[in-house]
PDB file of C-alpha atoms in Angstrom:
ATOM      1  CA  MET A   1      54.289   4.890 105.985  1.00 74.00           C
ATOM      2  CA  VAL A   2      56.209   1.944 104.560  1.00 83.00           C
ATOM      3  CA  VAL A   3      59.872   1.971 105.556  1.00 93.00           C
ATOM      4  CA  ALA A   4      62.309   0.842 102.875  1.00 96.00           C
ATOM      5  CA  PRO A   5      64.615  -2.031 103.864  1.00 96.00           C
ATOM      6  CA  ILE A   6      67.638  -0.270 102.340  1.00 97.00           C
ATOM      7  CA  GLN A   7      68.290   3.435 101.887  1.00 97.00           C
ATOM      8  CA  THR A   8      71.399   5.540 101.447  1.00 98.00           C
ATOM      9  CA  ILE A   9      71.436   9.321 101.731  1.00 98.00           C
ATOM     10  CA  GLY A  10      74.352  11.384 100.461  1.00 98.00           C
ATOM     11  CA  LEU A  11      76.710   8.421 100.732  1.00 98.00           C
ATOM     12  CA  HIS A  12      80.389   9.187 100.177  1.00 98.00           C
ATOM     13  CA  LYS A  13      83.407   6.931 100.557  1.00 97.00           C
ATOM     14  CA  SER A  14      87.037   7.858 100.081  1.00 97.00           C
ATOM     15  CA  PHE A  15      90.232   5.856 100.373  1.00 96.00           C
ATOM     16  CA  GLY A  16      92.825   8.527 100.981  1.00 95.00           C
ATOM     17  CA  ASP A  17      92.664  10.864  97.987  1.00 95.00           C
ATOM     18  CA  LEU A  18      90.553   8.421  95.969  1.00 96.00           C
ATOM     19  CA  HIS A  19      86.873   9.437  96.053  1.00 97.00           C
ATOM     20  CA  VAL A  20      85.062   6.157  95.336  1.00 97.00           C
ATOM     21  CA  LEU A  21      81.419   7.010  96.155  1.00 98.00           C
ATOM     22  CA  LYS A  22      80.166  10.500  95.406  1.00 97.00           C
ATOM     23  CA  GLY A  23      76.860  11.227  97.102  1.00 97.00           C
ATOM     24  CA  ILE A  24      74.808   8.084  96.438  1.00 98.00           C
ATOM     25  CA  ASP A  25      71.078   8.447  97.131  1.00 98.00           C
ATOM     26  CA  LEU A  26      69.339   5.100  96.837  1.00 97.00           C
ATOM     27  CA  VAL A  27      66.144   3.412  98.029  1.00 97.00           C
ATOM     28  CA  VAL A  28      65.449  -0.327  97.702  1.00 98.00           C
ATOM     29  CA  GLN A  29      61.882  -1.356  98.467  1.00 97.00           C
ATOM     30  CA  LYS A  30      60.796  -4.576 100.161  1.00 96.00           C
ATOM     31  CA  GLY A  31      60.848  -7.483  97.717  1.00 96.00           C
ATOM     32  CA  GLU A  32      62.662  -5.473  95.051  1.00 97.00           C
ATOM     33  CA  VAL A  33      65.549  -6.969  93.084  1.00 97.00           C
ATOM     34  CA  VAL A  34      68.080  -4.308  92.115  1.00 98.00           C
ATOM     35  CA  CYS A  35      71.008  -5.200  89.861  1.00 97.00           C
ATOM     36  CA  VAL A  36      73.968  -2.821  89.840  1.00 97.00           C
ATOM     37  CA  ILE A  37      76.101  -2.801  86.700  1.00 97.00           C
ATOM     38  CA  GLY A  38      79.054  -0.737  85.561  1.00 96.00           C
ATOM     39  CA  PRO A  39      82.749  -0.887  84.737  1.00 95.00           C
ATOM     40  CA  SER A  40      85.413  -2.050  87.157  1.00 92.00           C
ATOM     41  CA  GLY A  41      86.324   0.705  89.590  1.00 93.00           C
ATOM     42  CA  SER A  42      82.950   2.427  89.338  1.00 95.00           C
ATOM     43  CA  GLY A  43      82.149   1.922  93.043  1.00 96.00           C
ATOM     44  CA  LYS A  44      79.651  -0.942  92.772  1.00 96.00           C
ATOM     45  CA  SER A  45      81.244  -3.258  95.313  1.00 95.00           C
ATOM     46  CA  THR A  46      82.124  -0.387  97.643  1.00 97.00           C
ATOM     47  CA  LEU A  47      78.463   0.638  97.635  1.00 97.00           C
ATOM     48  CA  LEU A  48      77.387  -2.875  98.594  1.00 96.00           C
ATOM     49  CA  ARG A  49      80.034  -3.162 101.303  1.00 95.00           C
ATOM     50  CA  SER A  50      79.079   0.241 102.674  1.00 96.00           C
ATOM     51  CA  ILE A  51      75.449  -0.841 103.044  1.00 96.00           C
ATOM     52  CA  ASN A  52      76.625  -3.593 105.401  1.00 93.00           C
ATOM     53  CA  LEU A  53      79.285  -1.300 106.927  1.00 93.00           C
ATOM     54  CA  LEU A  54      82.083  -3.595 105.842  1.00 94.00           C
ATOM     55  CA  GLU A  55      83.364  -0.267 104.546  1.00 95.00           C
ATOM     56  CA  TRP A  56      82.623   2.676 106.811  1.00 95.00           C
ATOM     57  CA  PRO A  57      81.201   5.661 104.876  1.00 96.00           C
ATOM     58  CA  SER A  58      83.202   8.870 104.850  1.00 96.00           C
ATOM     59  CA  GLU A  59      79.975  10.858 104.822  1.00 96.00           C
ATOM     60  CA  GLY A  60      76.221  10.254 104.623  1.00 97.00           C
ATOM     61  CA  GLN A  61      73.689   7.836 106.052  1.00 97.00           C
ATOM     62  CA  VAL A  62      72.869   4.155 105.580  1.00 97.00           C
ATOM     63  CA  LEU A  63      69.391   3.210 106.754  1.00 97.00           C
ATOM     64  CA  ILE A  64      68.347  -0.407 107.262  1.00 97.00           C
ATOM     65  CA  ASP A  65      64.624  -0.675 107.979  1.00 95.00           C
ATOM     66  CA  GLY A  66      64.709   3.031 108.795  1.00 95.00           C
ATOM     67  CA  ILE A  67      67.588   2.780 111.306  1.00 95.00           C
ATOM     68  CA  ASN A  68      70.711   4.806 110.545  1.00 96.00           C
ATOM     69  CA  ILE A  69      73.389   2.207 111.145  1.00 95.00           C
ATOM     70  CA  VAL A  70      76.154   4.813 110.926  1.00 94.00           C
ATOM     71  CA  ASP A  71      74.820   6.219 114.207  1.00 94.00           C
ATOM     72  CA  PRO A  72      77.198   5.196 117.027  1.00 92.00           C
ATOM     73  CA  ASP A  73      74.184   4.190 119.143  1.00 93.00           C
ATOM     74  CA  ALA A  74      72.881   1.725 116.547  1.00 93.00           C
ATOM     75  CA  ASN A  75      73.075  -1.965 117.478  1.00 93.00           C
ATOM     76  CA  LEU A  76      75.139  -2.885 114.441  1.00 90.00           C
ATOM     77  CA  ASP A  77      75.562  -6.578 115.292  1.00 88.00           C
ATOM     78  CA  LYS A  78      71.804  -7.036 115.608  1.00 89.00           C
ATOM     79  CA  ILE A  79      71.050  -5.109 112.428  1.00 91.00           C
ATOM     80  CA  ARG A  80      73.616  -7.086 110.455  1.00 89.00           C
ATOM     81  CA  THR A  81      71.742 -10.302 111.213  1.00 90.00           C
ATOM     82  CA  ARG A  82      68.994  -8.985 108.913  1.00 92.00           C
ATOM     83  CA  ILE A  83      71.405  -8.767 105.986  1.00 95.00           C
ATOM     84  CA  GLY A  84      72.894 -11.751 104.197  1.00 94.00           C
ATOM     85  CA  MET A  85      75.920 -11.180 101.984  1.00 94.00           C
ATOM     86  CA  VAL A  86      77.582 -13.355  99.369  1.00 94.00           C
ATOM     87  CA  PHE A  87      81.000 -12.359  98.047  1.00 91.00           C
ATOM     88  CA  GLN A  88      83.025 -13.031  94.909  1.00 87.00           C
ATOM     89  CA  GLN A  89      85.165 -15.459  96.895  1.00 87.00           C
ATOM     90  CA  PHE A  90      83.380 -18.190  98.806  1.00 88.00           C
ATOM     91  CA  ASN A  91      85.099 -17.632 102.182  1.00 90.00           C
ATOM     92  CA  LEU A  92      84.324 -21.128 103.433  1.00 94.00           C
ATOM     93  CA  PHE A  93      86.277 -22.691 106.298  1.00 95.00           C
ATOM     94  CA  PRO A  94      88.418 -25.367 104.607  1.00 95.00           C
ATOM     95  CA  HIS A  95      88.726 -27.532 107.731  1.00 96.00           C
ATOM     96  CA  MET A  96      84.936 -27.759 108.195  1.00 96.00           C
ATOM     97  CA  THR A  97      82.450 -29.887 106.331  1.00 97.00           C
ATOM     98  CA  VAL A  98      79.760 -28.266 104.213  1.00 97.00           C
ATOM     99  CA  LEU A  99      77.302 -28.835 107.059  1.00 97.00           C
ATOM    100  CA  GLY A 100      79.684 -27.289 109.582  1.00 97.00           C
ATOM    101  CA  ASN A 101      80.172 -24.201 107.422  1.00 97.00           C
ATOM    102  CA  VAL A 102      76.428 -23.576 107.319  1.00 97.00           C
ATOM    103  CA  MET A 103      75.985 -24.245 111.047  1.00 97.00           C
ATOM    104  CA  VAL A 104      78.854 -22.271 112.584  1.00 96.00           C
ATOM    105  CA  ALA A 105      77.488 -18.714 112.374  1.00 94.00           C
ATOM    106  CA  GLN A 106      74.056 -19.838 113.539  1.00 95.00           C
ATOM    107  CA  VAL A 107      75.559 -21.248 116.722  1.00 96.00           C
ATOM    108  CA  ARG A 108      78.155 -18.566 117.423  1.00 94.00           C
ATOM    109  CA  VAL A 109      76.271 -15.451 116.311  1.00 92.00           C
ATOM    110  CA  LEU A 110      72.599 -16.323 116.817  1.00 93.00           C
ATOM    111  CA  ASP A 111      73.156 -18.695 119.775  1.00 94.00           C
ATOM    112  CA  ARG A 112      70.965 -21.329 118.188  1.00 96.00           C
ATOM    113  CA  PRO A 113      71.098 -24.794 119.752  1.00 97.00           C
ATOM    114  CA  LYS A 114      73.271 -27.097 117.666  1.00 96.00           C
ATOM    115  CA  GLU A 115      70.474 -29.469 116.724  1.00 97.00           C
ATOM    116  CA  GLU A 116      68.259 -26.603 115.553  1.00 97.00           C
ATOM    117  CA  ALA A 117      71.182 -25.111 113.604  1.00 97.00           C
ATOM    118  CA  ARG A 118      71.874 -28.506 112.053  1.00 97.00           C
ATOM    119  CA  GLN A 119      68.298 -28.919 110.862  1.00 97.00           C
ATOM    120  CA  ILE A 120      68.192 -25.407 109.411  1.00 97.00           C
ATOM    121  CA  ALA A 121      71.531 -26.037 107.682  1.00 97.00           C
ATOM    122  CA  LEU A 122      70.217 -29.267 106.164  1.00 97.00           C
ATOM    123  CA  ASN A 123      67.096 -27.454 104.959  1.00 96.00           C
ATOM    124  CA  MET A 124      69.126 -24.655 103.379  1.00 96.00           C
ATOM    125  CA  LEU A 125      71.506 -27.090 101.689  1.00 96.00           C
ATOM    126  CA  GLU A 126      68.551 -28.948 100.249  1.00 95.00           C
ATOM    127  CA  ARG A 127      67.176 -25.629  99.053  1.00 93.00           C
ATOM    128  CA  VAL A 128      70.344 -24.948  97.034  1.00 94.00           C
ATOM    129  CA  GLY A 129      70.556 -28.520  95.753  1.00 94.00           C
ATOM    130  CA  LEU A 130      73.440 -29.759  97.896  1.00 95.00           C
ATOM    131  CA  SER A 131      71.815 -32.171 100.321  1.00 95.00           C
ATOM    132  CA  ASP A 132      74.142 -34.917  99.056  1.00 96.00           C
ATOM    133  CA  LYS A 133      77.296 -32.918  99.886  1.00 96.00           C
ATOM    134  CA  VAL A 134      76.805 -32.226 103.601  1.00 97.00           C
ATOM    135  CA  GLU A 135      79.769 -34.286 104.828  1.00 97.00           C
ATOM    136  CA  GLN A 136      82.208 -33.176 102.163  1.00 97.00           C
ATOM    137  CA  HIS A 137      84.808 -30.434 102.594  1.00 97.00           C
ATOM    138  CA  PRO A 138      85.044 -27.326 100.382  1.00 96.00           C
ATOM    139  CA  SER A 139      88.099 -28.686  98.553  1.00 96.00           C
ATOM    140  CA  GLN A 140      85.960 -31.561  97.293  1.00 97.00           C
ATOM    141  CA  LEU A 141      83.423 -29.228  95.661  1.00 95.00           C
ATOM    142  CA  SER A 142      83.361 -27.300  92.402  1.00 94.00           C
ATOM    143  CA  GLY A 143      83.396 -23.518  92.490  1.00 93.00           C
ATOM    144  CA  GLY A 144      79.679 -23.365  91.753  1.00 94.00           C
ATOM    145  CA  GLN A 145      78.935 -25.777  94.567  1.00 95.00           C
ATOM    146  CA  GLN A 146      81.083 -23.775  96.985  1.00 95.00           C
ATOM    147  CA  GLN A 147      79.224 -20.600  96.094  1.00 94.00           C
ATOM    148  CA  ARG A 148      75.910 -22.366  96.667  1.00 95.00           C
ATOM    149  CA  VAL A 149      77.176 -23.382 100.117  1.00 96.00           C
ATOM    150  CA  ALA A 150      77.968 -19.713 100.755  1.00 95.00           C
ATOM    151  CA  ILE A 151      74.408 -18.790  99.766  1.00 96.00           C
ATOM    152  CA  ALA A 152      73.001 -21.515 102.032  1.00 96.00           C
ATOM    153  CA  ARG A 153      75.151 -20.197 104.888  1.00 96.00           C
ATOM    154  CA  ALA A 154      73.749 -16.698 104.402  1.00 95.00           C
ATOM    155  CA  LEU A 155      70.147 -17.943 104.156  1.00 95.00           C
ATOM    156  CA  ALA A 156      70.531 -20.016 107.328  1.00 96.00           C
ATOM    157  CA  MET A 157      70.781 -16.754 109.270  1.00 95.00           C
ATOM    158  CA  ASN A 158      67.206 -15.953 108.158  1.00 94.00           C
ATOM    159  CA  PRO A 159      68.043 -12.579 106.582  1.00 95.00           C
ATOM    160  CA  GLU A 160      65.425 -10.085 105.459  1.00 95.00           C
ATOM    161  CA  MET A 161      67.569  -8.934 102.546  1.00 96.00           C
ATOM    162  CA  MET A 162      70.495 -10.296 100.525  1.00 96.00           C
ATOM    163  CA  LEU A 163      73.515  -8.542  99.020  1.00 96.00           C
ATOM    164  CA  PHE A 164      75.437 -10.316  96.239  1.00 96.00           C
ATOM    165  CA  ASP A 165      78.825  -8.931  95.203  1.00 95.00           C
ATOM    166  CA  GLU A 166      79.588 -10.400  91.765  1.00 92.00           C
ATOM    167  CA  PRO A 167      78.851 -13.933  93.015  1.00 92.00           C
ATOM    168  CA  THR A 168      79.699 -15.589  89.685  1.00 91.00           C
ATOM    169  CA  SER A 169      82.830 -13.651  88.715  1.00 88.00           C
ATOM    170  CA  ALA A 170      85.226 -16.257  90.143  1.00 84.00           C
ATOM    171  CA  LEU A 171      83.456 -19.201  88.504  1.00 87.00           C
ATOM    172  CA  ASP A 172      84.135 -21.074  85.304  1.00 88.00           C
ATOM    173  CA  PRO A 173      81.485 -20.090  82.721  1.00 85.00           C
ATOM    174  CA  GLU A 174      79.870 -23.535  82.762  1.00 85.00           C
ATOM    175  CA  LEU A 175      79.254 -23.264  86.533  1.00 87.00           C
ATOM    176  CA  VAL A 176      77.611 -19.832  86.500  1.00 91.00           C
ATOM    177  CA  GLY A 177      74.119 -21.121  85.704  1.00 91.00           C
ATOM    178  CA  GLU A 178      73.725 -23.209  88.848  1.00 92.00           C
ATOM    179  CA  VAL A 179      74.417 -20.200  91.085  1.00 93.00           C
ATOM    180  CA  LEU A 180      72.163 -17.881  89.098  1.00 93.00           C
ATOM    181  CA  ALA A 181      69.368 -20.463  89.313  1.00 93.00           C
ATOM    182  CA  VAL A 182      69.462 -20.307  93.121  1.00 94.00           C
ATOM    183  CA  MET A 183      69.421 -16.505  93.014  1.00 95.00           C
ATOM    184  CA  ARG A 184      66.540 -16.558  90.550  1.00 94.00           C
ATOM    185  CA  ASP A 185      64.542 -18.741  92.943  1.00 94.00           C
ATOM    186  CA  LEU A 186      65.212 -16.314  95.797  1.00 95.00           C
ATOM    187  CA  ALA A 187      63.990 -13.421  93.675  1.00 95.00           C
ATOM    188  CA  ASN A 188      60.836 -15.322  92.762  1.00 93.00           C
ATOM    189  CA  GLU A 189      60.195 -15.961  96.461  1.00 94.00           C
ATOM    190  CA  GLY A 190      60.204 -12.209  97.149  1.00 95.00           C
ATOM    191  CA  MET A 191      63.605 -11.755  98.787  1.00 96.00           C
ATOM    192  CA  THR A 192      64.844  -8.158  98.796  1.00 97.00           C
ATOM    193  CA  MET A 193      68.102  -8.296  96.830  1.00 97.00           C
ATOM    194  CA  MET A 194      70.906  -6.059  95.620  1.00 97.00           C
ATOM    195  CA  VAL A 195      73.156  -7.752  93.096  1.00 97.00           C
ATOM    196  CA  VAL A 196      76.394  -6.387  91.668  1.00 96.00           C
ATOM    197  CA  THR A 197      76.797  -8.331  88.450  1.00 94.00           C
ATOM    198  CA  HIS A 198      78.184  -8.490  84.931  1.00 91.00           C
ATOM    199  CA  GLU A 199      75.565 -11.111  84.000  1.00 91.00           C
ATOM    200  CA  MET A 200      73.352  -8.991  81.741  1.00 92.00           C
ATOM    201  CA  ALA A 201      70.982 -11.836  80.859  1.00 91.00           C
ATOM    202  CA  PHE A 202      70.308 -12.410  84.569  1.00 93.00           C
ATOM    203  CA  ALA A 203      69.737  -8.687  85.148  1.00 94.00           C
ATOM    204  CA  ARG A 204      67.350  -8.506  82.193  1.00 93.00           C
ATOM    205  CA  GLU A 205      65.341 -11.483  83.413  1.00 92.00           C
ATOM    206  CA  VAL A 206      65.273 -11.066  87.178  1.00 94.00           C
ATOM    207  CA  ALA A 207      65.814  -7.416  88.127  1.00 96.00           C
ATOM    208  CA  ASP A 208      62.980  -5.045  88.903  1.00 97.00           C
ATOM    209  CA  ARG A 209      65.453  -2.192  88.481  1.00 98.00           C
ATOM    210  CA  VAL A 210      68.915  -1.855  86.996  1.00 98.00           C
ATOM    211  CA  ILE A 211      71.365   0.788  88.191  1.00 98.00           C
ATOM    212  CA  PHE A 212      74.322   1.791  86.045  1.00 98.00           C
ATOM    213  CA  MET A 213      77.225   3.266  88.006  1.00 97.00           C
ATOM    214  CA  ASP A 214      80.356   5.000  86.790  1.00 97.00           C
ATOM    215  CA  ASP A 215      82.990   7.062  88.591  1.00 97.00           C
ATOM    216  CA  GLY A 216      81.278   6.676  91.962  1.00 97.00           C
ATOM    217  CA  GLN A 217      77.896   7.945  90.804  1.00 97.00           C
ATOM    218  CA  ILE A 218      74.558   6.554  89.660  1.00 98.00           C
ATOM    219  CA  ILE A 219      74.419   7.524  85.993  1.00 97.00           C
ATOM    220  CA  GLU A 220      71.142   5.875  85.054  1.00 97.00           C
ATOM    221  CA  GLN A 221      68.527   3.635  86.642  1.00 97.00           C
ATOM    222  CA  GLY A 222      65.194   2.134  85.713  1.00 97.00           C
ATOM    223  CA  PRO A 223      63.553  -1.057  84.442  1.00 97.00           C
ATOM    224  CA  PRO A 224      65.944  -3.468  82.696  1.00 96.00           C
ATOM    225  CA  ASP A 225      64.187  -3.117  79.340  1.00 95.00           C
ATOM    226  CA  LYS A 226      65.023   0.595  79.484  1.00 96.00           C
ATOM    227  CA  VAL A 227      68.486   0.712  81.046  1.00 96.00           C
ATOM    228  CA  ILE A 228      69.834  -2.361  79.246  1.00 94.00           C
ATOM    229  CA  GLY A 229      67.492  -2.397  76.261  1.00 92.00           C
ATOM    230  CA  ASN A 230      67.464   1.287  75.330  1.00 93.00           C
ATOM    231  CA  PRO A 231      69.613   3.400  77.653  1.00 95.00           C
ATOM    232  CA  ASP A 232      69.492   7.181  77.647  1.00 95.00           C
ATOM    233  CA  SER A 233      73.019   7.896  78.856  1.00 96.00           C
ATOM    234  CA  PRO A 234      75.850   7.812  76.294  1.00 95.00           C
ATOM    235  CA  ARG A 235      78.102   6.354  78.991  1.00 96.00           C
ATOM    236  CA  THR A 236      75.654   3.480  79.568  1.00 96.00           C
ATOM    237  CA  ARG A 237      75.564   2.843  75.828  1.00 95.00           C
ATOM    238  CA  THR A 238      79.351   2.702  75.660  1.00 93.00           C
ATOM    239  CA  PHE A 239      79.547   0.240  78.527  1.00 95.00           C
ATOM    240  CA  LEU A 240      76.837  -2.066  77.195  1.00 94.00           C
ATOM    241  CA  ALA A 241      78.228  -2.041  73.657  1.00 91.00           C
ATOM    242  CA  ARG A 242      81.582  -3.222  74.975  1.00 89.00           C
ATOM    243  CA  VAL A 243      80.101  -5.790  77.362  1.00 89.00           C
ATOM    244  CA  LEU A 244      77.558  -7.298  74.990  1.00 82.00           C
ATOM    245  CA  ASP A 245      79.765  -7.378  71.899  1.00 78.00           C
ATOM    246  CA  PRO A 246      83.417  -6.759  72.841  1.00 71.00           C
ATOM    247  CA  THR A 247      84.679  -7.678  69.352  1.00 68.00           C
ATOM    248  CA  HIS A 248      82.392  -5.259  67.493  1.00 58.00           C
ATOM    249  CA  ILE A 249      84.124  -2.515  65.520  1.00 53.00           C
ATOM    250  CA  ASP A 250      82.062   0.300  64.060  1.00 53.00           C
ATOM    251  CA  SER A 251      82.965   3.670  62.633  1.00 46.00           C
ATOM    252  CA  ALA A 252      80.465   5.301  64.957  1.00 47.00           C
ATOM    253  CA  THR A 253      81.352   5.405  68.605  1.00 49.00           C
ATOM    254  CA  PRO A 254      78.722   3.961  70.968  1.00 47.00           C
ATOM    255  CA  GLU A 255      78.000   7.461  72.265  1.00 50.00           C
ATOM    256  CA  THR A 256      76.797   8.558  68.819  1.00 47.00           C
ATOM    257  CA  ALA A 257      75.116   5.364  67.704  1.00 49.00           C
ATOM    258  CA  ASP A 258      71.619   3.988  67.653  1.00 52.00           C
ATOM    259  CA  PHE A 259      71.481   1.284  70.284  1.00 52.00           C
ATOM    260  CA  SER A 260      68.750  -1.234  71.011  1.00 52.00           C
ATOM    261  CA  ILE A 261      68.535  -4.713  72.476  1.00 54.00           C
ATOM    262  CA  ASP A 262      66.026  -7.444  71.795  1.00 55.00           C
ATOM    263  CA  LEU A 263      65.400  -8.574  75.380  1.00 49.00           C
ATOM    264  CA  SER A 264      63.937 -11.901  74.298  1.00 49.00           C
ATOM    265  CA  SER A 265      67.047 -12.933  72.381  1.00 48.00           C
ATOM    266  CA  GLY A 266      69.745 -10.838  74.016  1.00 49.00           C
ATOM    267  CA  GLN A 267      70.794  -9.489  70.579  1.00 49.00           C
ATOM    268  CA  PHE A 268      71.591  -5.836  70.194  1.00 49.00           C
ATOM    269  CA  ARG A 269      71.882  -3.456  67.264  1.00 50.00           C
ATOM    270  CA  LEU A 270      74.552  -0.815  67.065  1.00 49.00           C
ATOM    271  CA  GLY A 271      74.629   1.489  64.044  1.00 48.00           C
ATOM    272  CA  PRO A 272      75.003   5.098  62.990  1.00 41.00           C
ATOM    273  CA  THR A 273      72.480   7.380  64.550  1.00 39.00           C
ATOM    274  CA  HIS A 274      69.917   9.307  62.523  1.00 36.00           C
ATOM    275  CA  ARG A 275      69.006  11.676  65.294  1.00 34.00           C
TER     276      ARG A 275
END
C-alpha cells in the first residue's frame, strides 16, 4: 500500500468563535502538484499552516507519510525536516548574507558540517539562478530575488514535499515570473507540492489538481481544465469571473451564466445561460 505524503482527516481549526477550517479531508499523492485557490479568508493559508503544525488543529488528524503528527508522541521536529515551506514574506535574516541565510538552518537544525552546508547552499542558489548574489545581503536584492533565496533555503534542507503560501503575492507584477519559473522547475522534477495561489495561469499550467476553497471548506476539486476551465460549482464560477475579469459587468450573475475558459489563451467567456 502506497502511503500518501500528505493527508488530512476531519481537519478543523477555530480562532475563538471563528471557525476557519470545517472538516477538511484531503490526500496529496507523491509527486502531485496541488494548487489551492479561493477568496481571501476562505482558509487556504490556515490549511497549509496546519499541515506543518504552524497552526495547531482544533480537531482532526494531519498525516505526513502516514504518521499522525498531531499525536503527542510524534517526533515533530524530525517530521518537519521533510517539509519545506515558503511564505508570502521572505523571512530572511537581514544581517546575514544570502549564503548565510541558506546555510544557517542546515547547520543549526540538521547539524551539517559548515563546509557541507556551504556547498549545498551554493548548489541551491545556483539552482534558483542566484549564484552571483551569494555575498550580498537581502536589502540589496529585489523582492523576486529574496523569494528565490527563501526557496533555496527550503530546498537546502532536502525536503520531500514543499508548501507555498502565496509566494508571489508580495511581489511587484514584473517580478512574479522569476519565482514561478523556479516553482515550475520543481514541479517538473517531481516534487510533491501544495501551492496556495492567485496565479491562475500557473495553476492551469502546472497543477495536477486544483482545489477551490470557500468558507473553510473544499467546494470543488479536480484537474485544472475542469475546475478553472469549466467549474461545476456556482461559487467557483463567481470567484473565477471576478478574478479573471474584475472589470466585467454583465446582466447575468456568474452563478447563472455560461462560463468557459480557453486554457491555451487564458480567455474566458461569460454570458447568459441557456440551460
